[in-house]
mmCIF file of N, CA and C in Angstrom:
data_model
loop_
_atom_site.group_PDB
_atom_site.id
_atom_site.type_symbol
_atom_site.label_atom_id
_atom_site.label_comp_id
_atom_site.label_asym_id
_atom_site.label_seq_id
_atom_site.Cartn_x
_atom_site.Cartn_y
_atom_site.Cartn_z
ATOM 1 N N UNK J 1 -5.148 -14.100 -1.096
ATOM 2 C CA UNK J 1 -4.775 -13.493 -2.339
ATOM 3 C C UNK J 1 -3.777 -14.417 -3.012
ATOM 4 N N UNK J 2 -3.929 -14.307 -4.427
ATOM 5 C CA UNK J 2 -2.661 -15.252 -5.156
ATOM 6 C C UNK J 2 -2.429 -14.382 -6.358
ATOM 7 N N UNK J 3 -1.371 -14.399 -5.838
ATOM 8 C CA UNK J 3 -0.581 -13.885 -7.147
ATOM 9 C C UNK J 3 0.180 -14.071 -8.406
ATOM 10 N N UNK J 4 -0.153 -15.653 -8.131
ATOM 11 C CA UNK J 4 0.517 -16.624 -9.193
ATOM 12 C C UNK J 4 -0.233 -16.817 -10.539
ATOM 13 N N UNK J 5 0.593 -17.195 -11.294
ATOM 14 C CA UNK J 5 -0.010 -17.645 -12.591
ATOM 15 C C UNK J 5 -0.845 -18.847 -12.932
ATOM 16 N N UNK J 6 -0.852 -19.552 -11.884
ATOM 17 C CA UNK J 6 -1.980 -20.383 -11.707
ATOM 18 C C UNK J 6 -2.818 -20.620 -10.449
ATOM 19 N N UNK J 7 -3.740 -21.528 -10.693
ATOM 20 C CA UNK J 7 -4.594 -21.713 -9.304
ATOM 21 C C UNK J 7 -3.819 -22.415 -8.667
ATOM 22 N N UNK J 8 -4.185 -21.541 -7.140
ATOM 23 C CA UNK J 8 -3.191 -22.295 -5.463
ATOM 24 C C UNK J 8 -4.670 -22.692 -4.846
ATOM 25 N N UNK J 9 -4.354 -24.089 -3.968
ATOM 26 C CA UNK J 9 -5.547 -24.033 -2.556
ATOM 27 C C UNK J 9 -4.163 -23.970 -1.342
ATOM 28 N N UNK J 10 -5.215 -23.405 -0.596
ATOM 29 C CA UNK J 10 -4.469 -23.793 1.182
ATOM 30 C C UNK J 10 -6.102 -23.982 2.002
ATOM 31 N N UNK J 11 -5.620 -23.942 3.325
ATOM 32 C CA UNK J 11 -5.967 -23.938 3.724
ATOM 33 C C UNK J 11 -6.009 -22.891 5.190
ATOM 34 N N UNK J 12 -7.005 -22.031 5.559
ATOM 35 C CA UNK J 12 -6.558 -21.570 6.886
ATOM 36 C C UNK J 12 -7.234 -22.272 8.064
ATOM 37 N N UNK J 13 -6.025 -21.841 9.006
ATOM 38 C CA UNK J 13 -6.886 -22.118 10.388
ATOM 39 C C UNK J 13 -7.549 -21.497 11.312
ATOM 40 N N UNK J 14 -9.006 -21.494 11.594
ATOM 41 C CA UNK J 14 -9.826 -20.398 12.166
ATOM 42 C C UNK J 14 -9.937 -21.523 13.421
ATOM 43 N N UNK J 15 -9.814 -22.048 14.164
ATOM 44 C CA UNK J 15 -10.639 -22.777 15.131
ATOM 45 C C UNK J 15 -11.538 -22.303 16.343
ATOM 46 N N UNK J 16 -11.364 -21.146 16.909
ATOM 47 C CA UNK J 16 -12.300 -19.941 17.125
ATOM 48 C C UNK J 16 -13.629 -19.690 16.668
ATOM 49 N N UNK J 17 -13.561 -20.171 14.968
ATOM 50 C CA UNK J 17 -14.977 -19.603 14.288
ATOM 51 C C UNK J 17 -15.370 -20.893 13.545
ATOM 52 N N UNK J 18 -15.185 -22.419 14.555
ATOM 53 C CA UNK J 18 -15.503 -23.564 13.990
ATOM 54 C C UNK J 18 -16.953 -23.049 13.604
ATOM 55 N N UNK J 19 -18.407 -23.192 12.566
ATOM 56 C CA UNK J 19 -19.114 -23.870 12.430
ATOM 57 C C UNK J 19 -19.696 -22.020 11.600
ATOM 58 N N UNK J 20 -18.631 -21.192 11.580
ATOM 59 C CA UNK J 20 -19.461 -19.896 11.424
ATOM 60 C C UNK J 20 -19.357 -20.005 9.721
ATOM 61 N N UNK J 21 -20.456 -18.594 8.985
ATOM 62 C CA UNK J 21 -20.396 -19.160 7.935
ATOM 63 C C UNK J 21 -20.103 -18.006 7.046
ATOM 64 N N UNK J 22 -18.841 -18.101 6.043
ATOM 65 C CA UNK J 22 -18.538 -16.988 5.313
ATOM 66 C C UNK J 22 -19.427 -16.814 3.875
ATOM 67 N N UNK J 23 -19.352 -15.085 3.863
ATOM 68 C CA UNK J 23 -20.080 -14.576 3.103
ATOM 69 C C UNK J 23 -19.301 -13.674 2.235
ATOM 70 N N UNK J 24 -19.381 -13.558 0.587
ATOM 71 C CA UNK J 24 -18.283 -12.609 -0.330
ATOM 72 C C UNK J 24 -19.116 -11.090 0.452
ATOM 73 N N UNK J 25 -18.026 -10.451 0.743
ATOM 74 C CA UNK J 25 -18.118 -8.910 1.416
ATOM 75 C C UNK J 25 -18.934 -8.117 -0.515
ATOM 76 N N UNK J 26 -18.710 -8.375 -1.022
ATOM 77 C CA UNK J 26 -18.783 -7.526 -2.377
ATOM 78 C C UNK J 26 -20.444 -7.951 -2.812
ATOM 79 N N UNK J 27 -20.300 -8.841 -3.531
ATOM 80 C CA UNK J 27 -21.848 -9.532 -3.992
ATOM 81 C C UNK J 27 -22.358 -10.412 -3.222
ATOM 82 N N UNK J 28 -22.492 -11.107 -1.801
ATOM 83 C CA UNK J 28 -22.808 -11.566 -0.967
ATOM 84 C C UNK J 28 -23.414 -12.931 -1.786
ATOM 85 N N UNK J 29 -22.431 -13.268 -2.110
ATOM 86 C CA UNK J 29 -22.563 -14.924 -2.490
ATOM 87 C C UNK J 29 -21.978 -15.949 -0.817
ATOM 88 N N UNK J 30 -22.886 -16.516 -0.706
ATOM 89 C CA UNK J 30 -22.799 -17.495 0.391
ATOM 90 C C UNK J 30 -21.425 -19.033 -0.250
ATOM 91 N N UNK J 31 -20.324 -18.749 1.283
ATOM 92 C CA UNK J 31 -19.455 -19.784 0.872
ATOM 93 C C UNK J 31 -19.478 -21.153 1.863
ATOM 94 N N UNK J 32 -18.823 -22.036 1.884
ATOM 95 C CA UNK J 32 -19.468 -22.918 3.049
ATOM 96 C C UNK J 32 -18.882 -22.774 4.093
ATOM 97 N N UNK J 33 -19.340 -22.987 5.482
ATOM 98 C CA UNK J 33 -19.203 -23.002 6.666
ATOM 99 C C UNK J 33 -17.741 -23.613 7.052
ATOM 100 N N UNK J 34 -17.027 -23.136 8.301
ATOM 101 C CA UNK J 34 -15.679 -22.744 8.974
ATOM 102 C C UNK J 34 -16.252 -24.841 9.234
ATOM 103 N N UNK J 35 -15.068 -25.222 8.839
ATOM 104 C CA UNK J 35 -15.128 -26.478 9.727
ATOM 105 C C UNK J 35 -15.006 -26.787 11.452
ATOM 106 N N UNK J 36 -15.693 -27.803 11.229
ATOM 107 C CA UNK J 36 -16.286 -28.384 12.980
ATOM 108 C C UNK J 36 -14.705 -28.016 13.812
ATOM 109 N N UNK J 37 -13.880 -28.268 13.026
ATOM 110 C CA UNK J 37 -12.472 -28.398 13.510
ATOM 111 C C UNK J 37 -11.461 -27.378 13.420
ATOM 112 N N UNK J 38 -11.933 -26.218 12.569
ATOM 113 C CA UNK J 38 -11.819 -24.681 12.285
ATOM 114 C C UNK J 38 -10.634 -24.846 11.041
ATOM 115 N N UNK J 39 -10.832 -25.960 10.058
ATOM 116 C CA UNK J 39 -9.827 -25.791 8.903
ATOM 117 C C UNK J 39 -11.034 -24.788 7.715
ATOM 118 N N UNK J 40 -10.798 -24.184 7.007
ATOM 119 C CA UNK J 40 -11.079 -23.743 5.995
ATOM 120 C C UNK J 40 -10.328 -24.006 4.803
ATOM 121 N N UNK J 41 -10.887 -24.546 3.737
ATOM 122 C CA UNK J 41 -10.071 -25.058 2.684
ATOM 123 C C UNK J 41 -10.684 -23.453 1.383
ATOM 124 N N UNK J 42 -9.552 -23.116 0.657
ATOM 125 C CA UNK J 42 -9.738 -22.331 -0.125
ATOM 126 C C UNK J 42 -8.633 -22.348 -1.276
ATOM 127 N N UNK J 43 -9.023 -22.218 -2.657
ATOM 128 C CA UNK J 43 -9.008 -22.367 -3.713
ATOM 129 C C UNK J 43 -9.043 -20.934 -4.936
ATOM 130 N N UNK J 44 -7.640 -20.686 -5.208
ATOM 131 C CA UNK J 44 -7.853 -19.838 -5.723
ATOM 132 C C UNK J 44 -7.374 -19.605 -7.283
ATOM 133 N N UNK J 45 -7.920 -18.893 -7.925
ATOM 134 C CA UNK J 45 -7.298 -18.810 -9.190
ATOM 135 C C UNK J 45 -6.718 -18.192 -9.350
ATOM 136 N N UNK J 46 -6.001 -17.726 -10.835
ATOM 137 C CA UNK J 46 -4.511 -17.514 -10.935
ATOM 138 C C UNK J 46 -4.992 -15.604 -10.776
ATOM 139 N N UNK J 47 -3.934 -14.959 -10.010
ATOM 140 C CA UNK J 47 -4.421 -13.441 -9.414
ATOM 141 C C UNK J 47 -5.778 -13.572 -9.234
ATOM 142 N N UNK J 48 -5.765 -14.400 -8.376
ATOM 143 C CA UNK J 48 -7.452 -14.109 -7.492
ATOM 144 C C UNK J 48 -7.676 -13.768 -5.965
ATOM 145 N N UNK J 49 -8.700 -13.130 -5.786
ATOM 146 C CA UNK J 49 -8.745 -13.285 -4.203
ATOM 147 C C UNK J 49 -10.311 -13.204 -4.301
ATOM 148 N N UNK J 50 -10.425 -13.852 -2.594
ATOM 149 C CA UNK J 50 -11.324 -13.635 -2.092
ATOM 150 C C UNK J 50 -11.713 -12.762 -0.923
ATOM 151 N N UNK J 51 -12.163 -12.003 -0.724
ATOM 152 C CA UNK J 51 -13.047 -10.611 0.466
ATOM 153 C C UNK J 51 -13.973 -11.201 1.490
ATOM 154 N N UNK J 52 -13.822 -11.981 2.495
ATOM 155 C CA UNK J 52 -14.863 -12.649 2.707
ATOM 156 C C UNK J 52 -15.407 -12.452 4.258
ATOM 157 N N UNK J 53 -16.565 -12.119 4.481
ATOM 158 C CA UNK J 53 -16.695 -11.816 6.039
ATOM 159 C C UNK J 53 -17.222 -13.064 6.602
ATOM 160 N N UNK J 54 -17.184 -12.983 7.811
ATOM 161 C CA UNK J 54 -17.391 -14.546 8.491
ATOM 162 C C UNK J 54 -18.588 -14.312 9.917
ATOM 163 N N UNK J 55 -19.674 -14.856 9.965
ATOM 164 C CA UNK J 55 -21.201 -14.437 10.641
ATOM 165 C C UNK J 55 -20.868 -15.916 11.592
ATOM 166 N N UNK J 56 -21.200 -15.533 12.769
ATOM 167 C CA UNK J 56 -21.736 -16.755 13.640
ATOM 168 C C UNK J 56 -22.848 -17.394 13.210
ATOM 169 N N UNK J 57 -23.308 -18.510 13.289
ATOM 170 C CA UNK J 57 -24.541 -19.469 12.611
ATOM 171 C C UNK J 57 -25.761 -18.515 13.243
ATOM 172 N N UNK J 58 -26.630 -18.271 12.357
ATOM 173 C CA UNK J 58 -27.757 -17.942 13.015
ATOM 174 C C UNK J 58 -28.289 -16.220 12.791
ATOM 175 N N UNK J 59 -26.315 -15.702 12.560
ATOM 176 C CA UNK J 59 -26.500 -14.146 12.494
ATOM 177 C C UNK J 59 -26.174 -13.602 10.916
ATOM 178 N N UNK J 60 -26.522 -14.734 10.280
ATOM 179 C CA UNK J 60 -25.725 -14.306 8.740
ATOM 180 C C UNK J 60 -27.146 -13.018 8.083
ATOM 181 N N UNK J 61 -26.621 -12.268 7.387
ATOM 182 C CA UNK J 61 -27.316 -11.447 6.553
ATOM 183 C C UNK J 61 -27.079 -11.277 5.024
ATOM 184 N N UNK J 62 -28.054 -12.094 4.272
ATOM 185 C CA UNK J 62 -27.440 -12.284 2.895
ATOM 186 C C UNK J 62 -27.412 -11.205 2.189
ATOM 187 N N UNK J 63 -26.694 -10.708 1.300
ATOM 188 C CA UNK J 63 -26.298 -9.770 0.641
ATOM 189 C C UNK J 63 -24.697 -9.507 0.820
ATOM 190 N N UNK J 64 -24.519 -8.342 0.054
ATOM 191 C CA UNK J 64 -23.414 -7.580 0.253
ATOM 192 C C UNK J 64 -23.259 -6.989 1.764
ATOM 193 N N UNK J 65 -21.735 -6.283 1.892
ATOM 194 C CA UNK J 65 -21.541 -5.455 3.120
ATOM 195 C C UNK J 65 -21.936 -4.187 2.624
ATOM 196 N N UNK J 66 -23.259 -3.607 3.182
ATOM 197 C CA UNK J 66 -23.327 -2.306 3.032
ATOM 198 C C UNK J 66 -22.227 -1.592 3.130
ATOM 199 N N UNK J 67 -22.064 -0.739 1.876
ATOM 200 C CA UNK J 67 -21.103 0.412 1.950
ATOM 201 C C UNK J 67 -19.698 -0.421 1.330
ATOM 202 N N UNK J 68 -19.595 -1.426 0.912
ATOM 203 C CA UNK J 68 -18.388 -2.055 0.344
ATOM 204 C C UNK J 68 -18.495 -1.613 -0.868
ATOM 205 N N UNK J 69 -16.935 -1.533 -1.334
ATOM 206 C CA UNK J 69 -16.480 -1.593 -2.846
ATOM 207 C C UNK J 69 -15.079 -1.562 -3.057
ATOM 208 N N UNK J 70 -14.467 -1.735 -3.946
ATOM 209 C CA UNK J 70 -13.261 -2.335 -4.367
ATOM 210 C C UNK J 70 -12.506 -0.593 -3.962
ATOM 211 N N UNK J 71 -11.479 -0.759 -3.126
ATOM 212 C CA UNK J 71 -10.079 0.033 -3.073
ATOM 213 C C UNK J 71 -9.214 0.943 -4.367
ATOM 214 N N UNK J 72 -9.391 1.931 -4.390
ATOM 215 C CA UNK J 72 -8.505 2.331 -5.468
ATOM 216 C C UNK J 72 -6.490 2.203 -5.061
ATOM 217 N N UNK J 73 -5.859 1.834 -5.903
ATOM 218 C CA UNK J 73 -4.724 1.568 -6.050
ATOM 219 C C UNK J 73 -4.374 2.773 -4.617
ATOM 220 N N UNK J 74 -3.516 2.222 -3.769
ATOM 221 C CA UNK J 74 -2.958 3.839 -2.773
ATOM 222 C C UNK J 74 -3.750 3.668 -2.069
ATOM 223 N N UNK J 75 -4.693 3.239 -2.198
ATOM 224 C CA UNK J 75 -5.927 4.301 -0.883
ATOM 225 C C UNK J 75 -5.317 3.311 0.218
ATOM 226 N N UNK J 76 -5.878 4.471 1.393
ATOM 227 C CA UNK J 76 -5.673 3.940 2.726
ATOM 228 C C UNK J 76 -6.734 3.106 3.073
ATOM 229 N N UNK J 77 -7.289 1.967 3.639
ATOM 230 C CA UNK J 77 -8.698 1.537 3.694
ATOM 231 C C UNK J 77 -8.729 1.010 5.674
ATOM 232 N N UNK J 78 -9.947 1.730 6.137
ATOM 233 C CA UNK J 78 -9.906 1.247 6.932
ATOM 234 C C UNK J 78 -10.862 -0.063 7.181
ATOM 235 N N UNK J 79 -10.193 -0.830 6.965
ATOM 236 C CA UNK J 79 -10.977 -2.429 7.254
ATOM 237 C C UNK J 79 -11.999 -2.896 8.488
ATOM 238 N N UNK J 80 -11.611 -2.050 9.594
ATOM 239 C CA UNK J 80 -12.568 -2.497 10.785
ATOM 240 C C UNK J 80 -14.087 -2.015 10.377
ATOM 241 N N UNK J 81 -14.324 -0.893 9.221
ATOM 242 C CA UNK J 81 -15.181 0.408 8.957
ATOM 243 C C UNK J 81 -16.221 -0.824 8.287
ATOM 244 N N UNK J 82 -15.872 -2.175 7.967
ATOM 245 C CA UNK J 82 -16.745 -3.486 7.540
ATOM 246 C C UNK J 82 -17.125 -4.195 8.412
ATOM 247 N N UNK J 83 -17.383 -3.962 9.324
ATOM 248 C CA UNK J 83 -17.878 -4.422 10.537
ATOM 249 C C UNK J 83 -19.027 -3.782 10.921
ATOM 250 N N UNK J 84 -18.933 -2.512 11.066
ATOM 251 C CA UNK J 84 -19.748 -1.279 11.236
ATOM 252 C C UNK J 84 -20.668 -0.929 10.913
ATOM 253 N N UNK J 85 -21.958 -0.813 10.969
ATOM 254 C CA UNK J 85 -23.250 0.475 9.925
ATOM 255 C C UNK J 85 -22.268 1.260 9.529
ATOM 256 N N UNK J 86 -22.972 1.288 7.926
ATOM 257 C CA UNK J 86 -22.773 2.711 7.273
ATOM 258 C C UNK J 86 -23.001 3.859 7.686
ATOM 259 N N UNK J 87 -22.311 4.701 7.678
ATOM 260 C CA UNK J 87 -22.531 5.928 8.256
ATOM 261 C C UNK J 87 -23.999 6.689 7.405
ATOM 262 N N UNK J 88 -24.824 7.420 8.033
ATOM 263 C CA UNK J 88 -25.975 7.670 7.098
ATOM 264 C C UNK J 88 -25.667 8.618 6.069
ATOM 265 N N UNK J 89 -24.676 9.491 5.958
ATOM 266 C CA UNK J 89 -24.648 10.102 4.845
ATOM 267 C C UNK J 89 -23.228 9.585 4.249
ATOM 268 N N UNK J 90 -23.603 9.147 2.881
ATOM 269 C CA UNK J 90 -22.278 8.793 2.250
ATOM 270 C C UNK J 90 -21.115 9.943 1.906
ATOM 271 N N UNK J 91 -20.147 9.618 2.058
ATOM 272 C CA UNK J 91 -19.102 10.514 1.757
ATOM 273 C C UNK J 91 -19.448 10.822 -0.170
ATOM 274 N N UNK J 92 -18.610 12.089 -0.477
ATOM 275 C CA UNK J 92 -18.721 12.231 -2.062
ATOM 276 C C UNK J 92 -17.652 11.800 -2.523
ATOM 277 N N UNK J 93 -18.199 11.074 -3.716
ATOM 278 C CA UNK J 93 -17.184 10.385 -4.507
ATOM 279 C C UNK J 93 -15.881 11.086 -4.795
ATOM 280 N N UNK J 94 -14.574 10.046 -5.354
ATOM 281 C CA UNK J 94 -13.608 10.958 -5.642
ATOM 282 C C UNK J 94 -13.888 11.966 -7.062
ATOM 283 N N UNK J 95 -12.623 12.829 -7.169
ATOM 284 C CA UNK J 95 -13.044 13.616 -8.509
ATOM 285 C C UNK J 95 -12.458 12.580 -9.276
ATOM 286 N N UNK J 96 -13.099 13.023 -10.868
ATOM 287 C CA UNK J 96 -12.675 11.927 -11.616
ATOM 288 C C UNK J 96 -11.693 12.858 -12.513
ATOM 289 N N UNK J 97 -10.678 12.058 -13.164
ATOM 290 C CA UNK J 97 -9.761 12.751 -13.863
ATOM 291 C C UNK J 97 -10.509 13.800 -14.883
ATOM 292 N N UNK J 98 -10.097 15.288 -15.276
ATOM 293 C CA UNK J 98 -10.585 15.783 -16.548
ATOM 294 C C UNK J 98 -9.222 16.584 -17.137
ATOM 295 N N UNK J 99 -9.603 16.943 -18.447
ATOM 296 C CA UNK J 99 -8.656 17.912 -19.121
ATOM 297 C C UNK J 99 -7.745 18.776 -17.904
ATOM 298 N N UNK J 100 -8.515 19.263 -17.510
ATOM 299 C CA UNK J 100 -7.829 20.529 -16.855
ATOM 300 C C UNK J 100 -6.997 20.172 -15.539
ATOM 301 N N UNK J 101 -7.380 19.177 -14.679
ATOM 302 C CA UNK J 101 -7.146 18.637 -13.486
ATOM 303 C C UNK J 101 -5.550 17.703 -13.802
ATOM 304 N N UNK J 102 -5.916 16.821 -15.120
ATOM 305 C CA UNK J 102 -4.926 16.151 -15.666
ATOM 306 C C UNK J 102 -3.493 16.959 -15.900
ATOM 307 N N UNK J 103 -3.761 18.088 -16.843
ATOM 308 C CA UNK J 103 -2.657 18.880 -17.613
ATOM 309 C C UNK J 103 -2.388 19.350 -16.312
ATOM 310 N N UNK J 104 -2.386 20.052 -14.837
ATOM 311 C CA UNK J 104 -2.189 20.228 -13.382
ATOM 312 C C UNK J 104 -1.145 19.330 -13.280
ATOM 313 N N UNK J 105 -1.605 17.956 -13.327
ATOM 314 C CA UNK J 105 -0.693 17.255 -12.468
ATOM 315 C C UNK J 105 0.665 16.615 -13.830
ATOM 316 N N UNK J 106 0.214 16.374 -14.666
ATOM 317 C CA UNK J 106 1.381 16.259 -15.368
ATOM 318 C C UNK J 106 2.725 17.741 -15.779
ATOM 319 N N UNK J 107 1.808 18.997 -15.502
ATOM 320 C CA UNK J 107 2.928 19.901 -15.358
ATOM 321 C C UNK J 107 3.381 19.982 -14.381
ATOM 322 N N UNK J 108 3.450 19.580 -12.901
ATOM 323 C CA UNK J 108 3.349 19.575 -12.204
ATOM 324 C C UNK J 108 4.728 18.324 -12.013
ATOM 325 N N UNK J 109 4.270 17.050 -12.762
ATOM 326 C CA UNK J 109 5.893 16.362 -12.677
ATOM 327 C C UNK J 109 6.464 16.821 -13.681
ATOM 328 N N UNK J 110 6.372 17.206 -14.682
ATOM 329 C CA UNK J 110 7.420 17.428 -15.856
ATOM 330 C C UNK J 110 8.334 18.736 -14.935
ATOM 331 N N UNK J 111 8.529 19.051 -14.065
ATOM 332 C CA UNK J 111 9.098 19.925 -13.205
ATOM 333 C C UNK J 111 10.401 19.761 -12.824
#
């Protein structure tokens, strides 16, 4: 993640997952492979990040991570749950703000 006003690179060190090959968790755009030597070089722009899961050679599955999507502000997320099958029935979405639900919670702080 970067939080800066401009683009940062680093680099991490995986040497464990020399030769494996990362994949964006979200739109499953293919990134290049963990070096022979386990450096990963990464490049980011200004408030950018990258989500990225990492497949041993051989076991990659292109696409997205079933069942991924972006975190709402607060939420608790359990991260290992991207590793996992989707559970077969999806949970129901959150409620979405309305008139009535809204005027609740703002009387509610004006308190």
């Amino acid at each position: 993640m970067n939080l800066a006003n401009t683009p940062r690179a680093g680099r991490i060190e995986l040497p464990d997952y020399a030769g494996w090959l990362a994949t964006d968790v979200f739109g499953g755009a293919g990134f290049p492979a963990v070096g022979a030597a386990g450096g990963y070089d990464v490049t980011l722009g200004s408030r950018d990040f990258f989500w990225l899961k990492l497949d041993a050679p051989g076991q990659a599955e292109p696409g997205p991570v079933e069942g991924a999507r972006a975190a709402e502000i607060g939420e608790q997320v359990d991260f290992t749950a991207l590793s996992r099958p989707a559970p077969p029935a999806a949970a129901a979405p959150a409620q979405k703000p309305t008139a009535a639900n809204t005027a609740d919670h703002e009387e509610g702080s004006a308190a």
